[in-house]
């Protein structure tokens, strides 16, 4: 056993800085000053007799010794957090991180269904697309992400692979029935690693690639949907995200439009929270709702 165990505050400061790769960000998480974080880590390094970080002008990186300690502190604090969740009122709050489009167009409109079955759990929705956010932010219990599902991702549950359809208002479809003559609206992904789903690809497959298309671009799917709702054109968008608009009669599927394979939504959880009651109930509800909508 280590003769004089380091102070817990020093280990917490180190863990936060290692996860966030920033003394400033660690200070914000811990509600202290960057100087206090730097001081705590310096004391820890002196106690251990080794450097844990390499300090650069505007960045910090872990040394080999720091990486070894970071792995242990991360999993240890995760386990402590998991146990505290089980024995405290925190089981009543579930924080979910997901994309802006999925939050606005699908999750938030559906949450009342969840509350009708689990009124004791309050869901907090936080939007973000960073795959590492679950590890960086201890307050997040569940992350719903979008893209190519990898079966090797730890603690990941495949939710649904969506389809893309072609949607517009009833009035727009009446005024402009031919797709190739319409204003076409699509999403240009901010995340360049995502497979593009475009109108140009659709027309190329039909041998109409020489047609001059009038295409408008947005970098968020819910902006594409809003443009279609405003009668600005035909949206090429996830059939999952237009469920509310279809049910309310605000949008219609183009009668000659086709359905294209989209990308996959999947859920990530922290290892320590994988089997917590609130996560289990939310996962079960989420899968059930998505099956009904696809």
C-alpha angles and dihedrals in degrees: 000000000000105000096222108022113213117253114271091235090059091052091047091051091048093048093051093047092047093051096043097034089222136089089208094053091045089052091053091051093048094040094236134107124278087241090058091051092048090049093050092050093046089053090049091051091050091050092050094041094229140088116255098183136035107223116217130177096272104359145050128214130189120252117224088264090048092051090052093051092043092059091053097044092047095054093039094053089044090056092047090048091051093052092046088052090055095051100038141062090261087095085078094064123063117186114203125191117200143143119293092242096050091046095049101037104035119005103047094046089051099046094091087066089056093048091051088064100031108029092160093066121075116204118213113197120209120180122222141123103208109123090209095053093097090060095041099048117054092191093067115089100178135020123199111202137182134219139055109355115230116200089206094065108113118243093002126145120197109229110178143327106226133214125227119226139178115252139174140152119283090246094052092050090052093049096043111024097163113083094206091056096046133091104261124209127200144160123255103203118236086208103071092196090071118097109253118242107196144166090235091060090050093053093043089057088055093050092248098113093127093063113109103238127201103221130173122197135210128176094221125060094218089058088055090052092047090051090053091047088054089057095249098132147296116319123216098208147137113291086216094060095049095054094108093045091051094046091050092047093241093124134029131202112248107256093227097032122115135225117243128195112258135188133286132263115212136175126232125197135182112257092237092052097042094105101030114129097243093049093047093050094046093048092050092048093045094052091047094051094046092050090055092050097050 
